[in-house]
Short mmCIF file of C-alpha atoms in Angstrom, two decimals:
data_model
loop_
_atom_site.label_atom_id
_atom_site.label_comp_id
_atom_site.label_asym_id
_atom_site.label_seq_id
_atom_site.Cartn_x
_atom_site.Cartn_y
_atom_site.Cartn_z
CA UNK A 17 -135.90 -88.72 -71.97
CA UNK A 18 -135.89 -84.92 -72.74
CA UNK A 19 -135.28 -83.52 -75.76
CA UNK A 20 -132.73 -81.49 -76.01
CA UNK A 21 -131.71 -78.12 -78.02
CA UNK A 22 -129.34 -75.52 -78.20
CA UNK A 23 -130.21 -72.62 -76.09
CA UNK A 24 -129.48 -70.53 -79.37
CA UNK A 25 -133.61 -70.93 -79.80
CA UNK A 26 -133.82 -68.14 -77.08
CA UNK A 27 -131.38 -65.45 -79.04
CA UNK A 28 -133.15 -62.02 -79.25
CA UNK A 29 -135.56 -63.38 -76.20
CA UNK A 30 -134.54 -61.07 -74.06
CA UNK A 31 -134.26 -58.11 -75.82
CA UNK A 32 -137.66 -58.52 -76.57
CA UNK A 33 -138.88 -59.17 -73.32
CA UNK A 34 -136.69 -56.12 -72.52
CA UNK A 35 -138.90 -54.41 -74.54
CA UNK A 36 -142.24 -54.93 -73.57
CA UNK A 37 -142.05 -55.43 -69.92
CA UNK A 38 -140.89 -58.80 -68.78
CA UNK A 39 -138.49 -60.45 -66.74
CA UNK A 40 -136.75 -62.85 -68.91
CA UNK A 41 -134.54 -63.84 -66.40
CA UNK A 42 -137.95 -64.65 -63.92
CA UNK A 43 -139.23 -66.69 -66.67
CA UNK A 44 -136.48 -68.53 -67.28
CA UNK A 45 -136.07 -69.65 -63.63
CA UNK A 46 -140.02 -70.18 -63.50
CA UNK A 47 -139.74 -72.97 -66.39
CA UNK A 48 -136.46 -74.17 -65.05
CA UNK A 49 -133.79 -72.85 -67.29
CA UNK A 50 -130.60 -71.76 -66.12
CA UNK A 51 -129.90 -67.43 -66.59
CA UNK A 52 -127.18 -68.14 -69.11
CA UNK A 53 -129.61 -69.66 -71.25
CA UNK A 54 -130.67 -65.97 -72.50
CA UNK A 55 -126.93 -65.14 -73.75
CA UNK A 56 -124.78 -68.45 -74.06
CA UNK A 57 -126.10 -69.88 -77.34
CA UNK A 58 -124.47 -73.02 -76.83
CA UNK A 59 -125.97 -74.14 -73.79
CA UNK A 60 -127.86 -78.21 -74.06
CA UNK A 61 -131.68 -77.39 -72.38
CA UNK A 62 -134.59 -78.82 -72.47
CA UNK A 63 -136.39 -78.03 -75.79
CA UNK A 64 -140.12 -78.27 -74.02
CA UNK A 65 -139.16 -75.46 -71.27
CA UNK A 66 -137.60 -73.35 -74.21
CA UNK A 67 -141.24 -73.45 -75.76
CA UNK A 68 -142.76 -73.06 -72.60
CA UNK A 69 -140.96 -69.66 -72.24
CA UNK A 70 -142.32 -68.82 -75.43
CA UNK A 71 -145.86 -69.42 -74.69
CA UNK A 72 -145.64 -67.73 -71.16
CA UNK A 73 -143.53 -64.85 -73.02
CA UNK A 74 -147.00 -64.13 -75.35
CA UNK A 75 -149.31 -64.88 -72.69
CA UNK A 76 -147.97 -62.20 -70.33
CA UNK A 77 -147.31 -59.56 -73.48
CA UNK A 78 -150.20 -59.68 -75.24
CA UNK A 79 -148.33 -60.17 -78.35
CA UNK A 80 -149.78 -63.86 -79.43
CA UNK A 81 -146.48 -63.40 -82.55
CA UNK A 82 -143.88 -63.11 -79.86
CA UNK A 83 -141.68 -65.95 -81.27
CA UNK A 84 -142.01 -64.72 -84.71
CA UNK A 85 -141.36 -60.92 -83.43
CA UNK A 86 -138.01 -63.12 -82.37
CA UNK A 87 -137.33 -65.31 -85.18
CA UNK A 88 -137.60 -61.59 -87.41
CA UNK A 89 -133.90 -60.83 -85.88
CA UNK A 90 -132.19 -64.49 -86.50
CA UNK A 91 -129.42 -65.40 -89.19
CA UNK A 92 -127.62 -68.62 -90.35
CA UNK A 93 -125.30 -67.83 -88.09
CA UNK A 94 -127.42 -68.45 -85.02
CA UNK A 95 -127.06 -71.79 -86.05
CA UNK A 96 -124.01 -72.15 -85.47
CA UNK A 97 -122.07 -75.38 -87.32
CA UNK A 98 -125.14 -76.35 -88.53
CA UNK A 99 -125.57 -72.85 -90.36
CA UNK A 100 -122.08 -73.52 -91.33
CA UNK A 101 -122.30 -76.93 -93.06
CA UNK A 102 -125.92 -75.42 -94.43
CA UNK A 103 -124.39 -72.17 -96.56
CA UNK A 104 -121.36 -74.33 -98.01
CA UNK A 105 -123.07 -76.78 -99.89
CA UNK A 106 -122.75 -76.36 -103.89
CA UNK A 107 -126.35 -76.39 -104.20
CA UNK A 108 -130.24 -75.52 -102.53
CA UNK A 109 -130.97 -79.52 -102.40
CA UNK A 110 -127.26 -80.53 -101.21
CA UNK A 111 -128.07 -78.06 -98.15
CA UNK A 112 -130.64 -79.32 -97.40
CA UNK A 113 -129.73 -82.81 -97.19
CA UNK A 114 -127.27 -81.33 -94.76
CA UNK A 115 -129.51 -79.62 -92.71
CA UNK A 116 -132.21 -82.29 -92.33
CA UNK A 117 -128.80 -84.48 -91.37
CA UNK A 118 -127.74 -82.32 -88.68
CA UNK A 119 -130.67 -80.51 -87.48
CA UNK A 120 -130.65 -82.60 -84.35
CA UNK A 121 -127.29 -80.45 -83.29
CA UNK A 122 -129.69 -77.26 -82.84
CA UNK A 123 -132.75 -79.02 -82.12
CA UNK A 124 -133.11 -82.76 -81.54
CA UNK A 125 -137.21 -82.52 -81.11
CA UNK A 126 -137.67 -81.14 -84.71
CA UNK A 127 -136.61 -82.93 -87.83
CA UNK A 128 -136.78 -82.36 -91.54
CA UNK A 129 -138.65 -84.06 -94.38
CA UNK A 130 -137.93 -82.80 -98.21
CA UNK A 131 -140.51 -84.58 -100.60
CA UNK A 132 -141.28 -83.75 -104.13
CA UNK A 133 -144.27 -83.63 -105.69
CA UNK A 134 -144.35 -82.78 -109.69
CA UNK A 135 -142.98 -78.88 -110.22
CA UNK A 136 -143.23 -78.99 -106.19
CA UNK A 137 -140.86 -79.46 -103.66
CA UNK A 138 -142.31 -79.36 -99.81
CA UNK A 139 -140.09 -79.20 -96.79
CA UNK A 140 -141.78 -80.70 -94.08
CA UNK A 141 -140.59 -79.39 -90.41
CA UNK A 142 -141.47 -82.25 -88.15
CA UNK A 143 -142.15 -81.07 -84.46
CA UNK A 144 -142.91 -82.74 -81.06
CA UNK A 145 -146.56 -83.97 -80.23
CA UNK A 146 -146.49 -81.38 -77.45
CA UNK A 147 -146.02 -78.55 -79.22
CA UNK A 148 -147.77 -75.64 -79.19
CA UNK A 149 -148.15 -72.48 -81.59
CA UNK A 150 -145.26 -70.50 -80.52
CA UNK A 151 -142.57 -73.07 -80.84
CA UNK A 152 -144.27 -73.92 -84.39
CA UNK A 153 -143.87 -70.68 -85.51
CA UNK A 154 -140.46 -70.00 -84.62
CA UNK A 155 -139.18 -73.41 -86.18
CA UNK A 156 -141.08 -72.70 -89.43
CA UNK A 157 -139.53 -68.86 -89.29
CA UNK A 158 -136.09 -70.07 -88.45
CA UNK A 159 -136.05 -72.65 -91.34
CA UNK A 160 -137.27 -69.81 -93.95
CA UNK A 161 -134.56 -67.20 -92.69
CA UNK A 162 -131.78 -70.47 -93.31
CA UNK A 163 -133.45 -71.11 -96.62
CA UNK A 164 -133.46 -67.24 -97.82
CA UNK A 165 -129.91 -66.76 -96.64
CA UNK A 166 -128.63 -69.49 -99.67
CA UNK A 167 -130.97 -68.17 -102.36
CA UNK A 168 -131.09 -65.30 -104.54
CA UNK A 169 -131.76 -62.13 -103.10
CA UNK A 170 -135.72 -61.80 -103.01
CA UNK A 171 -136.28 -65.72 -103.14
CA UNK A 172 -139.69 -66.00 -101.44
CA UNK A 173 -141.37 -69.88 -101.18
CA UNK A 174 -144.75 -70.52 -103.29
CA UNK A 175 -146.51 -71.33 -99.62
CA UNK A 176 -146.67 -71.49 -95.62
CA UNK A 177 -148.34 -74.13 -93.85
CA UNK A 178 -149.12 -74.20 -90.16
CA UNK A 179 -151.60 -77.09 -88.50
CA UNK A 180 -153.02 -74.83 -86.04
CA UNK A 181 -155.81 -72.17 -86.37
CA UNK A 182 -154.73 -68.85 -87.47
CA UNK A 183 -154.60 -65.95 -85.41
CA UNK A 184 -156.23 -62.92 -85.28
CA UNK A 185 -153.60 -60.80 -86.43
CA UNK A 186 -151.52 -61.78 -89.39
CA UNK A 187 -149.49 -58.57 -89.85
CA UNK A 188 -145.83 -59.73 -88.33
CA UNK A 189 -146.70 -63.25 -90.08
CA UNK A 190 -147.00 -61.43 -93.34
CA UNK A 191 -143.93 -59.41 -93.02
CA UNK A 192 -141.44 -62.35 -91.60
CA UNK A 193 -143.00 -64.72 -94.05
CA UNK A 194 -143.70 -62.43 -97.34
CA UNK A 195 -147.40 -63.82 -97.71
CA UNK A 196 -150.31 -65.02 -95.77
CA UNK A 197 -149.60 -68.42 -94.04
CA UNK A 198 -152.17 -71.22 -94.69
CA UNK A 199 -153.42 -72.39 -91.24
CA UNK A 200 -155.16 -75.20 -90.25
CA UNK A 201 -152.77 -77.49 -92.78
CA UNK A 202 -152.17 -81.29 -92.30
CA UNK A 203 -148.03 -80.50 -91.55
CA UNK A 204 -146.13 -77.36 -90.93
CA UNK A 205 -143.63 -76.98 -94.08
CA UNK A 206 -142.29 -74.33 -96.53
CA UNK A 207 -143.69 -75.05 -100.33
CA UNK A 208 -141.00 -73.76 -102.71
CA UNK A 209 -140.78 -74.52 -107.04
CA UNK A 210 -139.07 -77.96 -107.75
CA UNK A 211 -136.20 -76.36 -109.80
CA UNK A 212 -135.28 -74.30 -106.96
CA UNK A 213 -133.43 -77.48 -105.30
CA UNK A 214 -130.95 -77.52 -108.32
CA UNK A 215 -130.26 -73.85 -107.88
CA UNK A 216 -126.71 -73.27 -107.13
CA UNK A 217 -125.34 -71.67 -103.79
CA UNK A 218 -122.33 -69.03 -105.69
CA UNK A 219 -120.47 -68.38 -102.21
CA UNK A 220 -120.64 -72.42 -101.05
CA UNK A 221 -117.08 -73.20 -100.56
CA UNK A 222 -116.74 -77.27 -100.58
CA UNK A 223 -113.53 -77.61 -99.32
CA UNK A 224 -114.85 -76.40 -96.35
CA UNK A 225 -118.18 -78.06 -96.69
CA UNK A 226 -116.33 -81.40 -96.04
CA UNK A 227 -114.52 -80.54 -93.30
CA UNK A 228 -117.45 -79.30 -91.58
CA UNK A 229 -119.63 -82.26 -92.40
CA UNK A 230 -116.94 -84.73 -91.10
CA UNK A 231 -116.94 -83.12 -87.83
CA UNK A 232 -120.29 -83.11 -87.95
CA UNK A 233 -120.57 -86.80 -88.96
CA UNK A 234 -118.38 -87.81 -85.87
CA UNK A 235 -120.37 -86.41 -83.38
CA UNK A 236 -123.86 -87.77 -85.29
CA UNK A 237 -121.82 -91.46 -85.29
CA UNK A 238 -121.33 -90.81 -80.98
CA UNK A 239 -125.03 -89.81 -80.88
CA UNK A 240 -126.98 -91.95 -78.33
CA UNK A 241 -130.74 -92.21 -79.22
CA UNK A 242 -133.02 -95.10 -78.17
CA UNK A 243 -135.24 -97.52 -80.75
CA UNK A 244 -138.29 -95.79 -79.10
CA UNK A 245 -137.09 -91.79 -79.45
CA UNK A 246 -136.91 -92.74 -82.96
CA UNK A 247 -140.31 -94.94 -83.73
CA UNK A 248 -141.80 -91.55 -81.66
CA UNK A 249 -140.38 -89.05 -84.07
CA UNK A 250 -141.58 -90.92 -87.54
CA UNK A 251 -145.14 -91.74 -85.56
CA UNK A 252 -145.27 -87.58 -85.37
CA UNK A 253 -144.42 -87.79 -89.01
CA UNK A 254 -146.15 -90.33 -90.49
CA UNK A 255 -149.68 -90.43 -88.79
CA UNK A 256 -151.43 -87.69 -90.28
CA UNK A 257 -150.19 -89.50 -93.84
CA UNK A 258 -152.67 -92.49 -92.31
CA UNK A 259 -148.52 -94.71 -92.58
CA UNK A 260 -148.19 -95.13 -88.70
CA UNK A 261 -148.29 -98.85 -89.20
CA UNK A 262 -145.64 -100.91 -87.49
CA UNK A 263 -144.46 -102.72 -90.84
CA UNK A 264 -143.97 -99.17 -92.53
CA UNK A 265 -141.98 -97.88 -89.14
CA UNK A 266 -140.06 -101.27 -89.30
CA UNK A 267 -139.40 -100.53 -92.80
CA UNK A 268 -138.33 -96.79 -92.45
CA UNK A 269 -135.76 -97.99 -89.47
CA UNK A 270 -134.42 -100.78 -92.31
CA UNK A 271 -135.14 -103.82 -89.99
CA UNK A 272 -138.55 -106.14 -90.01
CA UNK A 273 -141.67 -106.03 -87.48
CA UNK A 274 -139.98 -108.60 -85.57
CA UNK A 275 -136.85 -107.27 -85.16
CA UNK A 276 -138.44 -104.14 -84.02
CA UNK A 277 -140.79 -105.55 -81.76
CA UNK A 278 -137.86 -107.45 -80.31
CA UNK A 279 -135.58 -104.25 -79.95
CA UNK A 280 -138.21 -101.99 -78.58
CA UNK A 281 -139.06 -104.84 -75.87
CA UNK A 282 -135.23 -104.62 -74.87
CA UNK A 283 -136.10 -100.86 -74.23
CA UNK A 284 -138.96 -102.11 -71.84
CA UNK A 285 -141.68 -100.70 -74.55
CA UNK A 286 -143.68 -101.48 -77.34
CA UNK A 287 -145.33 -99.94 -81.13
CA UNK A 288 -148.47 -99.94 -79.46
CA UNK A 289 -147.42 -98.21 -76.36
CA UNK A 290 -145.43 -95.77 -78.09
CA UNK A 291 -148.27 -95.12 -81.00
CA UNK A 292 -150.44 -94.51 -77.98
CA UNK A 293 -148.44 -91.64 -76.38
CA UNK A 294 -147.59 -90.11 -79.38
CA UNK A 295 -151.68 -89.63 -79.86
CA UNK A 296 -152.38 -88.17 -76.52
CA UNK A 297 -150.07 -85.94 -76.97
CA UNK A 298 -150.45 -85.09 -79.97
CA UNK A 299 -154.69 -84.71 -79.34
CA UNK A 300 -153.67 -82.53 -76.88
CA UNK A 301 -151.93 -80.09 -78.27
CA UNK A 302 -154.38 -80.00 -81.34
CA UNK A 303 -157.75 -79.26 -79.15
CA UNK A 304 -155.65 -76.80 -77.51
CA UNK A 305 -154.40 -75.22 -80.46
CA UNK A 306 -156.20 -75.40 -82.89
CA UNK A 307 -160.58 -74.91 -83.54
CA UNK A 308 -159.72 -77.89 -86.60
CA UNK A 309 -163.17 -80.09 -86.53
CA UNK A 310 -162.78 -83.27 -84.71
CA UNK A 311 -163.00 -85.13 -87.70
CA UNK A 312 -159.85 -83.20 -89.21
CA UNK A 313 -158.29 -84.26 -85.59
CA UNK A 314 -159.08 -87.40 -85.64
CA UNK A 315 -157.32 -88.24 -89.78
CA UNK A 316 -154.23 -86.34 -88.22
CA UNK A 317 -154.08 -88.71 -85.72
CA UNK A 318 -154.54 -91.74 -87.82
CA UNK A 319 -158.01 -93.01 -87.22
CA UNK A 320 -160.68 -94.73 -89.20
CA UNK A 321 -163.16 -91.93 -88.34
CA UNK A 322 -164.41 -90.07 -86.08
CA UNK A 323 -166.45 -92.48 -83.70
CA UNK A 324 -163.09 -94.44 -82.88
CA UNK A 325 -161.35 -91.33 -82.41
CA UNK A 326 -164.04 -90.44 -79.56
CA UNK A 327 -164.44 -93.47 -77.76
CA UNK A 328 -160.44 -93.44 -78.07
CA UNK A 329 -160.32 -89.98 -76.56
CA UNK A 330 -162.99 -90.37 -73.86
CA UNK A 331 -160.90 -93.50 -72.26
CA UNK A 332 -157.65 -91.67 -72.47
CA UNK A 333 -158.46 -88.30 -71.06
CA UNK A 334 -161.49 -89.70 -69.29
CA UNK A 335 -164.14 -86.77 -71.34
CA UNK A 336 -165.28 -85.87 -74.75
CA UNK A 337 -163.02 -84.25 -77.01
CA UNK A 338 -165.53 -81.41 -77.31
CA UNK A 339 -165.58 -81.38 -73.28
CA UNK A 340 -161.68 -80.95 -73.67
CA UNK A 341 -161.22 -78.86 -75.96
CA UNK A 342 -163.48 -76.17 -74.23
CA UNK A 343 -161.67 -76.36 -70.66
CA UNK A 344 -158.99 -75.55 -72.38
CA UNK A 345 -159.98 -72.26 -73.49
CA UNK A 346 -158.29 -69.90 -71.48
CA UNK A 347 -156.00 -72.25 -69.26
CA UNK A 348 -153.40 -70.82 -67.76
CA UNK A 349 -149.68 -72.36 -68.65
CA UNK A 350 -147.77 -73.66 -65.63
CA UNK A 351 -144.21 -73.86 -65.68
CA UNK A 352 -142.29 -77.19 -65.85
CA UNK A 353 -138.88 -78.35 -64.93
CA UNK A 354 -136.38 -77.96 -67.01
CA UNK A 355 -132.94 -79.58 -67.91
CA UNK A 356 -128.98 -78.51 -68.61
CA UNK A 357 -126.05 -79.90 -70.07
CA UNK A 358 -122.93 -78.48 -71.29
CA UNK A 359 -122.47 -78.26 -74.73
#
């Protein structure tokens, strides 16, 4: 099943493209997105063609920080009632509990992870195994500008992290970000002090916090995802932590191994099958992405080492990593089909 977003990820796409010389409208129909995806925000489409747009968008511009050159324009308000729920909590921590609760309303193929670690808090942003640089960028972006717009004025975080290589020019990344971004990273997350989460939000307003979050809460309770949609989006989580096991999914979901085995069977799948996928796509998009030594691929993907990563590899995609990686250089994107749904 496709994952789904709201079409809000393409605001200030087309004045951009505007701007340098491309048909937004073109590459919308090219990837399969309906017109009124570039100026009805709430539109449901399909998450992968929005990124695909992206990618095409910086392939045909020259500009390889096109979604960040985007993402420099957005506000909390783009985010609609998630933004809402977001700036009326009474403090940093409380928001983002609601965020990583909700985020699915904006976004349903990225989720949020908060983990402390001594004076340390990391937020963890949680992406699809088939993503690719420009979608990671503009999901890291768009959680900073929601974090900055509920802390103090000149709140900056300790550190950037992005898995895939870094680019050749850094200037836009400097300026959206306030720093350099550390590339190459195990997950993509914002670093910010421990104490920060405590920090109070002065203009949160809780009365209207809770009715937000029980409309909110309603429409999460009607939400319709599948056993498997879920053991896929902790396997993207949890395998470069070397956790992917199925007694640690079981035990994330709250049930046993063989109640989940039994449930994911009813969904005519099983761990294995869904572990599996969630690798090749996730190798994928890493070779492509990223010049990170196969070794460093193969601990993000949760193996031993490196020699069961390759003989892995070479039955799956039927060549060497190595042999992969290079006919990807310089591939041309094709555009996919994409999806609609009202709102």
């Amino acid at each position: 099943m496709s994952q789904l977003g709201r079409s809000a990820g393409l605001t200030g796409f087309l004045a951009l493209a505007r701007e340098v010389g491309i048909d937004a409208y073109q590459l919308a129909a090219e990837v399969g997105l309906p017109p009124e995806a570039l100026t009805n925000p709430d539109l449901r489409v399909v998450v992968e063609s929005m990124g695909r747009m992206y990618e095409i968008a910086a392939e045909r511009s020259g500009l390889d920080d096109f979604a960040l050159r985007v993402a420099e324009t957005r506000t909390i308000a783009n985010m609609g009632a998630v933004g809402l729920v977001i700036r009326e909590q009474q403090t940093i921590r409380k928001a983002l509990g609601a965020y990583a609760r909700f985020q699915w309303l904006q976004n349903d193929a990225y989720s949020l992870l908060l983990e402390e670690f001594g004076d340390q808090a990391v937020l963890r942003i949680v992406g699809p195994a088939w993503q690719m640089r420009q979608a990671a960028e503009l999901s890291v972006a768009t959680a900073l500008k929601s974090l900055q717009s509920i802390m103090p004025t000149g709140w900056k975080p300790l550190e950037i992290w992005f898995t895939h290589t870094q680019p050749a020019r850094l200037e836009v990344h400097r300026r959206v970000f306030g720093m350099t971004p550390r590339f190459d990273q195990d997950a993509m997350a914002i670093v910010m002090r421990r104490a920060d989460l405590d920090a109070p939000i002065p203009s949160a307003d809780p009365a209207i916090a809770r009715q937000v979050t029980a409309y909110l809460e309603r429409l999460t309770a009607e939400r319709k995802v599948s056993l498997a949609g879920k053991v896929r989006d902790l396997s993207v989580a949890l395998l470069p932590d070397g956790l992917c096991t199925v007694e640690h999914v079981a035990r994330r979901l709250g049930m046993d191994r063989r109640t989940l085995h039994r449930r994911l069977a009813s969904e005519g799948t099983t761990f294995s099958e869904i572990l599996d996928a969630t690798r090749v796509d996730m190798a994928a998009s890493l070779l492509a992405n990223s010049d990170r030594p196969l070794q460093g691929v193969a601990h993000l993907l949760g193996f031993s080492g490196l020699s069961a990563f390759a003989h892995w590899f070479r039955r799956k995609f039927g060549q060497s990593a190595s042999a992969y990686r290079a006919a990807q250089e310089g591939r041309t994107l094709r555009p996919s089909a994409g999806l609609v749904t009202s709102s």
